[in-house]
PDB file of C-alpha atoms in Angstrom:
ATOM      1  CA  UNK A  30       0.000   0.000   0.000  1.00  0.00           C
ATOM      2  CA  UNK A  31       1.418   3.856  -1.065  1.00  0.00           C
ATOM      3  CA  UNK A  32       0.940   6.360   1.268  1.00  0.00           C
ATOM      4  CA  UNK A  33      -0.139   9.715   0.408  1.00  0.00           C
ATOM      5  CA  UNK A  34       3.258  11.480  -0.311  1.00  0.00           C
ATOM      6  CA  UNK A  35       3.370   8.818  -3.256  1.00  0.00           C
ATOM      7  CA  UNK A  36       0.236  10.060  -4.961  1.00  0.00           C
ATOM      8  CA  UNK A  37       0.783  13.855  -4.102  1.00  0.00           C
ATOM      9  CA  UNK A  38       3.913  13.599  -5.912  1.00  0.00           C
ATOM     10  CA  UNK A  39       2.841  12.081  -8.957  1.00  0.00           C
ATOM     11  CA  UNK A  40      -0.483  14.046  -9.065  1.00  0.00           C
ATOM     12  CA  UNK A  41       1.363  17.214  -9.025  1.00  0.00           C
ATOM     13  CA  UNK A  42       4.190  16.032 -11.199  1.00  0.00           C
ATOM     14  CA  UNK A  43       7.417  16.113  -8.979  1.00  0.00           C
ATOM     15  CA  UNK A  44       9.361  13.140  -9.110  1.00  0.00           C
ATOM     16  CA  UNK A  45      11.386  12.204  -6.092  1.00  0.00           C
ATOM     17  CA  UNK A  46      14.978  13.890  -6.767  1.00  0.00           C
ATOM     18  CA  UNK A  47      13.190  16.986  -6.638  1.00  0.00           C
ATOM     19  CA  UNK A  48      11.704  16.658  -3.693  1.00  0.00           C
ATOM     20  CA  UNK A  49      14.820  15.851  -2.457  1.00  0.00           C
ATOM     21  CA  UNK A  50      16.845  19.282  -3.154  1.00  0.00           C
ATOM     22  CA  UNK A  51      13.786  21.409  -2.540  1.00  0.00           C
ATOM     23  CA  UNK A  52      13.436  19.394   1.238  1.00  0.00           C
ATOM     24  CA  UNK A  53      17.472  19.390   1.386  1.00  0.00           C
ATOM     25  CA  UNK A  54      17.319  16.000   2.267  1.00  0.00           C
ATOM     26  CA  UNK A  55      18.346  12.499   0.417  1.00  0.00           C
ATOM     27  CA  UNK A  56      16.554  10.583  -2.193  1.00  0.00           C
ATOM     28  CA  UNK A  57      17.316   7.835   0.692  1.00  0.00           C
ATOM     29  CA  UNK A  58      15.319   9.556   2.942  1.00  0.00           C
ATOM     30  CA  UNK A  59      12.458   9.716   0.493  1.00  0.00           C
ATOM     31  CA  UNK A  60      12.837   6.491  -0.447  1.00  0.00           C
ATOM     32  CA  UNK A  61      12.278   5.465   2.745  1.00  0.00           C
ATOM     33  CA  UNK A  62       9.478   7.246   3.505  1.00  0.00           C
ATOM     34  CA  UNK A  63       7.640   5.673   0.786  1.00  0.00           C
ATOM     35  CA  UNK A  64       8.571   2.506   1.687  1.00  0.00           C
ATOM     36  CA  UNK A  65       7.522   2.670   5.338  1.00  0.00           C
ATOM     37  CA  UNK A  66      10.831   2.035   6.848  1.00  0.00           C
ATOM     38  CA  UNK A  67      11.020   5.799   8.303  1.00  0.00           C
ATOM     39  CA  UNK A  68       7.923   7.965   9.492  1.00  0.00           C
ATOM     40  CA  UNK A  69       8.284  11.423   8.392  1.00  0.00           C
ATOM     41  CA  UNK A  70       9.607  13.601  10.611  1.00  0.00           C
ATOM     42  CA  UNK A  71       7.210  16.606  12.227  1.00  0.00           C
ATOM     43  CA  UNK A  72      10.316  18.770  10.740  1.00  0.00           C
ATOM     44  CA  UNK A  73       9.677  17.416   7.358  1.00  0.00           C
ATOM     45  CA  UNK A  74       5.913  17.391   7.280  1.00  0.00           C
ATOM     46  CA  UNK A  75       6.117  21.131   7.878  1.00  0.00           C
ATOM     47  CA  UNK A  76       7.877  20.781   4.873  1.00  0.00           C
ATOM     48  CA  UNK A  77       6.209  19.431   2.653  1.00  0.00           C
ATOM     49  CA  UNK A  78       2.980  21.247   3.357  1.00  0.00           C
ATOM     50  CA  UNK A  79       4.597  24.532   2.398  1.00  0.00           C
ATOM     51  CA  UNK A  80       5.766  22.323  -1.302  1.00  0.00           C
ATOM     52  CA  UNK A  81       2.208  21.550  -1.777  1.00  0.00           C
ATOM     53  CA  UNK A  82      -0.024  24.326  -0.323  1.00  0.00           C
ATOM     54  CA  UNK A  83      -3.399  23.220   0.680  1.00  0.00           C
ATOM     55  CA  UNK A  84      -2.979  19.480   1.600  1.00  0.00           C
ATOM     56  CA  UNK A  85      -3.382  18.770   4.773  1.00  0.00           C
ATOM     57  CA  UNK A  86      -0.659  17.258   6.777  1.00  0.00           C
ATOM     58  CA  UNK A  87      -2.181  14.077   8.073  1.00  0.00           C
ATOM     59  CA  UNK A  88      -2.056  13.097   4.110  1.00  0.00           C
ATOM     60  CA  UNK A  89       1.686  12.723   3.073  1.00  0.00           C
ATOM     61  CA  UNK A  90       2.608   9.131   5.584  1.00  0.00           C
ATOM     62  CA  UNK A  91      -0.394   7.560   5.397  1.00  0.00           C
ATOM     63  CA  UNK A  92      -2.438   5.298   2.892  1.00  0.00           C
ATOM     64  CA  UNK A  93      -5.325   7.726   1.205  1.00  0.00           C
ATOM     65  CA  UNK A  94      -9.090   7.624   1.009  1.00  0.00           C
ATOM     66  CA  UNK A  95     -10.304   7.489  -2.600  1.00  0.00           C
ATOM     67  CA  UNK A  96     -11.884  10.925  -1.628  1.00  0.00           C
ATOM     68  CA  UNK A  97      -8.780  12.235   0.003  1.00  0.00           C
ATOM     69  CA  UNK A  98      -7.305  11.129  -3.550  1.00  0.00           C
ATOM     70  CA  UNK A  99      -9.876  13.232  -5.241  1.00  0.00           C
ATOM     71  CA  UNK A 100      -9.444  15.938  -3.132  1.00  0.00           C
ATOM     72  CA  UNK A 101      -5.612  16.046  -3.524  1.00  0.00           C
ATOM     73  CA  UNK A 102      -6.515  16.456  -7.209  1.00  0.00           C
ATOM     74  CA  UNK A 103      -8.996  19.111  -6.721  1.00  0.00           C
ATOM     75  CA  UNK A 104      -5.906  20.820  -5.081  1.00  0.00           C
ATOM     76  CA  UNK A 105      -3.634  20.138  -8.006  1.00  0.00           C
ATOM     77  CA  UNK A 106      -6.649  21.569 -10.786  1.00  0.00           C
ATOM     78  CA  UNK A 107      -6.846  24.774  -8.378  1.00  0.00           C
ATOM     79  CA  UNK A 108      -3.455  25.854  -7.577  1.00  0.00           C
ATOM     80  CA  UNK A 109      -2.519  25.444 -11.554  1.00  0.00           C
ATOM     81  CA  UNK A 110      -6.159  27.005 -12.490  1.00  0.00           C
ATOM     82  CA  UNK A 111      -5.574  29.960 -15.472  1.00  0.00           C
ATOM     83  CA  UNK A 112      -8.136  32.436 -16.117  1.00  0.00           C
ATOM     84  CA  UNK A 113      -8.335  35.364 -17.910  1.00  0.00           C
ATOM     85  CA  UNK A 114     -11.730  38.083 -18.243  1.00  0.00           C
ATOM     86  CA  UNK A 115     -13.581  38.263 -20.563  1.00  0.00           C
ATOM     87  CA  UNK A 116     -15.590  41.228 -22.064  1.00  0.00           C
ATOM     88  CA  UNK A 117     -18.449  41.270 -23.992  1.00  0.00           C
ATOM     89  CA  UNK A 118     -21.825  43.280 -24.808  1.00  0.00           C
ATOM     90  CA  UNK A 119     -24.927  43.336 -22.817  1.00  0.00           C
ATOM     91  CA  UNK A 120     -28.177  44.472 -22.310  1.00  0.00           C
ATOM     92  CA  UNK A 121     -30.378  44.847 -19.225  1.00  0.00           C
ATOM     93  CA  UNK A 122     -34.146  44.693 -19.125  1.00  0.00           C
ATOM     94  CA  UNK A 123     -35.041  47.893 -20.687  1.00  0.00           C
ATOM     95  CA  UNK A 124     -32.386  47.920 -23.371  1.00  0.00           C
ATOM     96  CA  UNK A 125     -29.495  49.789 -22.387  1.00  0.00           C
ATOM     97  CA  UNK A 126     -26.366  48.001 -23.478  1.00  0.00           C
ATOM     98  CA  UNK A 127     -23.138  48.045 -21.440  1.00  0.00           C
ATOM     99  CA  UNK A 128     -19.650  46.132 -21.436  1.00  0.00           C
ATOM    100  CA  UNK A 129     -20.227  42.958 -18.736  1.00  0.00           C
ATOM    101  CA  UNK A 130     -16.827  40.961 -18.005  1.00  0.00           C
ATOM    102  CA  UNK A 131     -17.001  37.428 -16.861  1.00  0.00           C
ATOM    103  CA  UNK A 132     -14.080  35.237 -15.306  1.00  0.00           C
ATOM    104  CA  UNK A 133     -13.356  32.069 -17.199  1.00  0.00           C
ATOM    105  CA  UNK A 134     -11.540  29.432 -15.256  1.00  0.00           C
ATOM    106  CA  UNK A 135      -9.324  27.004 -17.467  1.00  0.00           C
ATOM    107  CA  UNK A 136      -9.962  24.242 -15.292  1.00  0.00           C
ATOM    108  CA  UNK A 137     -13.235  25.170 -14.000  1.00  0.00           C
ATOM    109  CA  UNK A 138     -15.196  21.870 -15.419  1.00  0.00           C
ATOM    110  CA  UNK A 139     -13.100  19.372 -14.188  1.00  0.00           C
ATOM    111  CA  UNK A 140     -12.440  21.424 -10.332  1.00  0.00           C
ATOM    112  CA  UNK A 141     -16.370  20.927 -10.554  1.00  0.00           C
ATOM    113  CA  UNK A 142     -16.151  17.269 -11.827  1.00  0.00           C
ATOM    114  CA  UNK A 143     -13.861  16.399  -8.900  1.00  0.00           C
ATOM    115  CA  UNK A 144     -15.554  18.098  -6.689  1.00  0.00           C
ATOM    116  CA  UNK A 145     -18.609  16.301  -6.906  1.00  0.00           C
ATOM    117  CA  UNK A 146     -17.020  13.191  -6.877  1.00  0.00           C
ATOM    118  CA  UNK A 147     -15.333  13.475  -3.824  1.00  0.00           C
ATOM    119  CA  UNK A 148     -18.845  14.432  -2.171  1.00  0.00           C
ATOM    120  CA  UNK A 149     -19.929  11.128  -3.705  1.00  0.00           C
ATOM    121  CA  UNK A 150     -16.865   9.343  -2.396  1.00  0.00           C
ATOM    122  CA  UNK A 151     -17.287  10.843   1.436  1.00  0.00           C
ATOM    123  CA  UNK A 152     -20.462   9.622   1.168  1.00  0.00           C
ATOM    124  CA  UNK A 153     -20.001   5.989   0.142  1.00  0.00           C
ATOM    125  CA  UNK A 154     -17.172   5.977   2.817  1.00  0.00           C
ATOM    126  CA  UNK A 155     -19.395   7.399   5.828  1.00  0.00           C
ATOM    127  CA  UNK A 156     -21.897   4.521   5.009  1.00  0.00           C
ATOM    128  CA  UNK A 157     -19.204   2.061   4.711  1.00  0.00           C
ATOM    129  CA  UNK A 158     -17.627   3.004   8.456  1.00  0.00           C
ATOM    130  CA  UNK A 159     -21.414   2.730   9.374  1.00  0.00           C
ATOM    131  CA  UNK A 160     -21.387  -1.042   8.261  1.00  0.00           C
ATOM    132  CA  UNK A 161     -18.180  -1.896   8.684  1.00  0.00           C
ATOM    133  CA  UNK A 162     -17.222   0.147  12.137  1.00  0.00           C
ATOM    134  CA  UNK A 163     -20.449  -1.259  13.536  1.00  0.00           C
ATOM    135  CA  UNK A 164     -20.430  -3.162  16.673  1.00  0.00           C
ATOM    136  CA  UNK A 165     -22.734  -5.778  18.656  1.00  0.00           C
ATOM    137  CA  UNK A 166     -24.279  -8.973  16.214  1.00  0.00           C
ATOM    138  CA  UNK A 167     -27.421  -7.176  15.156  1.00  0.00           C
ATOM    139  CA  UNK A 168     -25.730  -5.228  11.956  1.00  0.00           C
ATOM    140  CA  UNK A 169     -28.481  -2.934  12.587  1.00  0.00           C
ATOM    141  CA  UNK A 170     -27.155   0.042  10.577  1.00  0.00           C
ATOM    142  CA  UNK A 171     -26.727  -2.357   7.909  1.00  0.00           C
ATOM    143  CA  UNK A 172     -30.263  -3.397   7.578  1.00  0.00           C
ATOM    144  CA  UNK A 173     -31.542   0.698   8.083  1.00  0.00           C
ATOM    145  CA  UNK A 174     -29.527   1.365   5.255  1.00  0.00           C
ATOM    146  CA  UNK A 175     -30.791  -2.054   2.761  1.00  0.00           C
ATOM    147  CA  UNK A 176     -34.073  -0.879   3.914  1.00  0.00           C
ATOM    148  CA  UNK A 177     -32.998   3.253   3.450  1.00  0.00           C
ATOM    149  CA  UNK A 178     -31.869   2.092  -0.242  1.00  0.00           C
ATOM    150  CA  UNK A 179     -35.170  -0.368  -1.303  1.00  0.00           C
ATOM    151  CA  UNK A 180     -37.308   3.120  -0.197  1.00  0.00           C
ATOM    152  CA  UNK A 181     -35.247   5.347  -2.519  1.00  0.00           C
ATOM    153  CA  UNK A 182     -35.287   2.644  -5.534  1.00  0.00           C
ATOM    154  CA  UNK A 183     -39.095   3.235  -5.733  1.00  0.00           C
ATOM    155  CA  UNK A 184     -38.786   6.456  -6.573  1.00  0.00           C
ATOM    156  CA  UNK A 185     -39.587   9.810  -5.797  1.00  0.00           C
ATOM    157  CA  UNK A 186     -43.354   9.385  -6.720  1.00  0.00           C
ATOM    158  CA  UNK A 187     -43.875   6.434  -4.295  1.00  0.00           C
ATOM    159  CA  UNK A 188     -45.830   6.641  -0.993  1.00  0.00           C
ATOM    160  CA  UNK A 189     -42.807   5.334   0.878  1.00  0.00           C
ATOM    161  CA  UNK A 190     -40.509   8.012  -0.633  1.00  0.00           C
ATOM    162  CA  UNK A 191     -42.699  10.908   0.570  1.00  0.00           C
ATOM    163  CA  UNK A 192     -42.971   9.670   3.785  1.00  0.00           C
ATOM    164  CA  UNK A 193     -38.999   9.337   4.166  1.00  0.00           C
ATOM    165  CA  UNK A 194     -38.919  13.027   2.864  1.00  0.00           C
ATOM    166  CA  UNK A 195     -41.325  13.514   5.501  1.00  0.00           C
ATOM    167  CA  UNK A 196     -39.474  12.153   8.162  1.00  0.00           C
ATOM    168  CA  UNK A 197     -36.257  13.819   6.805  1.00  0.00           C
ATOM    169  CA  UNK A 198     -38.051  17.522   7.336  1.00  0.00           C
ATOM    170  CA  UNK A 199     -37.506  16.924  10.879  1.00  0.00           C
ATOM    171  CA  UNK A 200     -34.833  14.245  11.743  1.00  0.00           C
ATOM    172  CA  UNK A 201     -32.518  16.691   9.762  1.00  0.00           C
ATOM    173  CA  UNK A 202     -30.304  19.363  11.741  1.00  0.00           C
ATOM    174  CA  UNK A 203     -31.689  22.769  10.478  1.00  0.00           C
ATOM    175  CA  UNK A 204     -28.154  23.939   9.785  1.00  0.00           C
ATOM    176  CA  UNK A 205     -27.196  21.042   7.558  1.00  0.00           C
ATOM    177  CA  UNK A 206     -27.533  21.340   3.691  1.00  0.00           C
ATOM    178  CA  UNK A 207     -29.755  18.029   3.092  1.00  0.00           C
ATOM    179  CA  UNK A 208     -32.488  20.052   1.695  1.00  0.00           C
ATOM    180  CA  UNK A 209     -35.070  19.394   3.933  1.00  0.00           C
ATOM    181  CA  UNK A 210     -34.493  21.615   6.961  1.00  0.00           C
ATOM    182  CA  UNK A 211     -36.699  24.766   5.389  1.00  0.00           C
ATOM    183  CA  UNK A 212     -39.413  23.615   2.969  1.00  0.00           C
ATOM    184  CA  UNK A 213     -40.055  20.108   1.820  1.00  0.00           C
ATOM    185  CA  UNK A 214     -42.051  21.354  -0.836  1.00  0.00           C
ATOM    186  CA  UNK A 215     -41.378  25.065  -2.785  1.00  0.00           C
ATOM    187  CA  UNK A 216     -44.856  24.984  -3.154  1.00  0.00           C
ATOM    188  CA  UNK A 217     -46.983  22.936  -1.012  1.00  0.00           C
ATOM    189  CA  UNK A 218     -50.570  21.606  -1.913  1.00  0.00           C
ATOM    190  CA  UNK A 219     -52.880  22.012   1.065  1.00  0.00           C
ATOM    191  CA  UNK A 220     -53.032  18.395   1.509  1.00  0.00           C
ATOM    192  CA  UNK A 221     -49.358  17.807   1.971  1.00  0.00           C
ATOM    193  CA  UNK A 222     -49.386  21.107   4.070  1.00  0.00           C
ATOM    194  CA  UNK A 223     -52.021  19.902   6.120  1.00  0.00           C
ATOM    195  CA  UNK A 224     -50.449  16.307   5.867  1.00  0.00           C
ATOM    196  CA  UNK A 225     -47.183  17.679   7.694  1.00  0.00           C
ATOM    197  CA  UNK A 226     -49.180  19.174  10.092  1.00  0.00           C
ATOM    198  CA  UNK A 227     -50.555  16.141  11.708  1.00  0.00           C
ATOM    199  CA  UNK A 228     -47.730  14.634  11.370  1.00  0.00           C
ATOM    200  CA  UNK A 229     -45.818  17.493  13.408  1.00  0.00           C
ATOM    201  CA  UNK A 230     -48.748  17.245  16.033  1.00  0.00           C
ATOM    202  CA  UNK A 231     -47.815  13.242  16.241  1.00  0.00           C
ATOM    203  CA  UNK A 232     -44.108  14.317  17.083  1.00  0.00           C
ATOM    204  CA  UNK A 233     -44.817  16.913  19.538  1.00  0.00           C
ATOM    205  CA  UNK A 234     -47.513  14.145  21.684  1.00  0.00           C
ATOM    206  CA  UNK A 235     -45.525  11.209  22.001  1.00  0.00           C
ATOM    207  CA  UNK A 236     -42.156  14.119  22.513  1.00  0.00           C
ATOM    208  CA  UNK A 237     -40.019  12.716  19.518  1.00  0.00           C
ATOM    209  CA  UNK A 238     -38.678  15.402  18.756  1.00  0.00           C
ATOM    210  CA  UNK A 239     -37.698  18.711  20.632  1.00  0.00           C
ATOM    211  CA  UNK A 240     -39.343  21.778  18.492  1.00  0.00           C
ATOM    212  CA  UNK A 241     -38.364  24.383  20.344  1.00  0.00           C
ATOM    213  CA  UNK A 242     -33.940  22.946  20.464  1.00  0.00           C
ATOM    214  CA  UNK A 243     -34.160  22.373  17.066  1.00  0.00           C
ATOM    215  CA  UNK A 244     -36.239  24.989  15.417  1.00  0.00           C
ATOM    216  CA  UNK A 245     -33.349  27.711  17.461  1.00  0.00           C
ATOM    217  CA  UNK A 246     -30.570  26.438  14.346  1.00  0.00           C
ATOM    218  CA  UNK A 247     -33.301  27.369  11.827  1.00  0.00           C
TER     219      UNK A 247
END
């Protein structure tokens, strides 16, 4: 298994001798590094994080994450980004034209492309520490997410998907960006208004959930 200092290297294109004379070290040193026989130093981690601006430090001895992978490359795309401004005629609403300038980003698209794929990747790694980090004999986060994933194959139309979404509105932290934590619906019907109503009066009997904490990070 690589650690991280492998793939940082060869992601940003800086093979080993340099790394060397810009660290004043060996190629040894580095060499062992990779290899595991040597942790790198404190000294040298200080180092390197001043070489390659914006990775953290916990990266460069140990084996990465395919999202911390992603993420070194989203690094990479940024710190090399060109852009230039661009000006061009426009007109507002009641015909006056002016000169508008707009910043275009020579690796924009693919900063966005890896960006969403390391959201992806964090999330397919938080379920699998769910499953896999779970203890006691039960697997019981295992079967609430089989059961989670059936309810979302039926699609967003289904009766079991609405309730989820339902549920959602107000297991989710108000301060997270799930989606839910405001409105549910951009424009409710008065039977899903009135629907999630009840339901909120079914919460607040039986005390499942505390209105008055949670609505406060609103």
């Amino acid at each position: 298994m690589a650690i991280g200092l492998q793939f940082i290297c060869e992601t940003f294109g800086i093979e080993y001798k340099e790394l060397a004379l810009k660290m004043e070290t060996s190629p040894q040193n580095i060499n062992a590094w990779l290899r595991e026989k040597r942790k790198i130093p404190p000294m040298r981690l200080d180092q390197l994080t001043k070489i390659f601006p914006k990775i953290p430090k916990g990266f460069f001895g140990r084996e990465l994450f395919p999202s911390e992978k992603t993420l070194v490359q989203e690094i990479f795309f940024e710190l090399t980004d060109e852009y230039e401004v661009v000006e061009y005629e426009d007109e507002d609403e009641e015909g006056n034209k002016y000169i508008r300038s707009e910043v275009v980003r020579q690796h924009d698209g693919i900063i966005n492309y890896l960006r969403e794929k390391h959201n992806k990747q964090l999330l397919i790694e938080q379920y699998q520490s769910l499953i896999f980090d779970e203890g006691g004999d039960f697997n019981v986060n295992e079967k609430l997410l089989k059961m989670f994933a059936n309810v979302l194959q039926h699609g967003s139309e289904d009766k079991q998907y609405q309730l989820l979404k339902m549920l959602f509105y107000y297991l989710q932290p108000y301060d997270s960006d799930f989606g839910f934590g405001s409105d549910p619906y951009l424009e409710p019907s008065k039977k899903q208004e009135d629907m999630y109503g009840d339901f909120e009066q079914f919460l607040r009997k039986y005390n499942l959930f505390n209105f008055e904490e949670d609505y406060k990070n609103e």
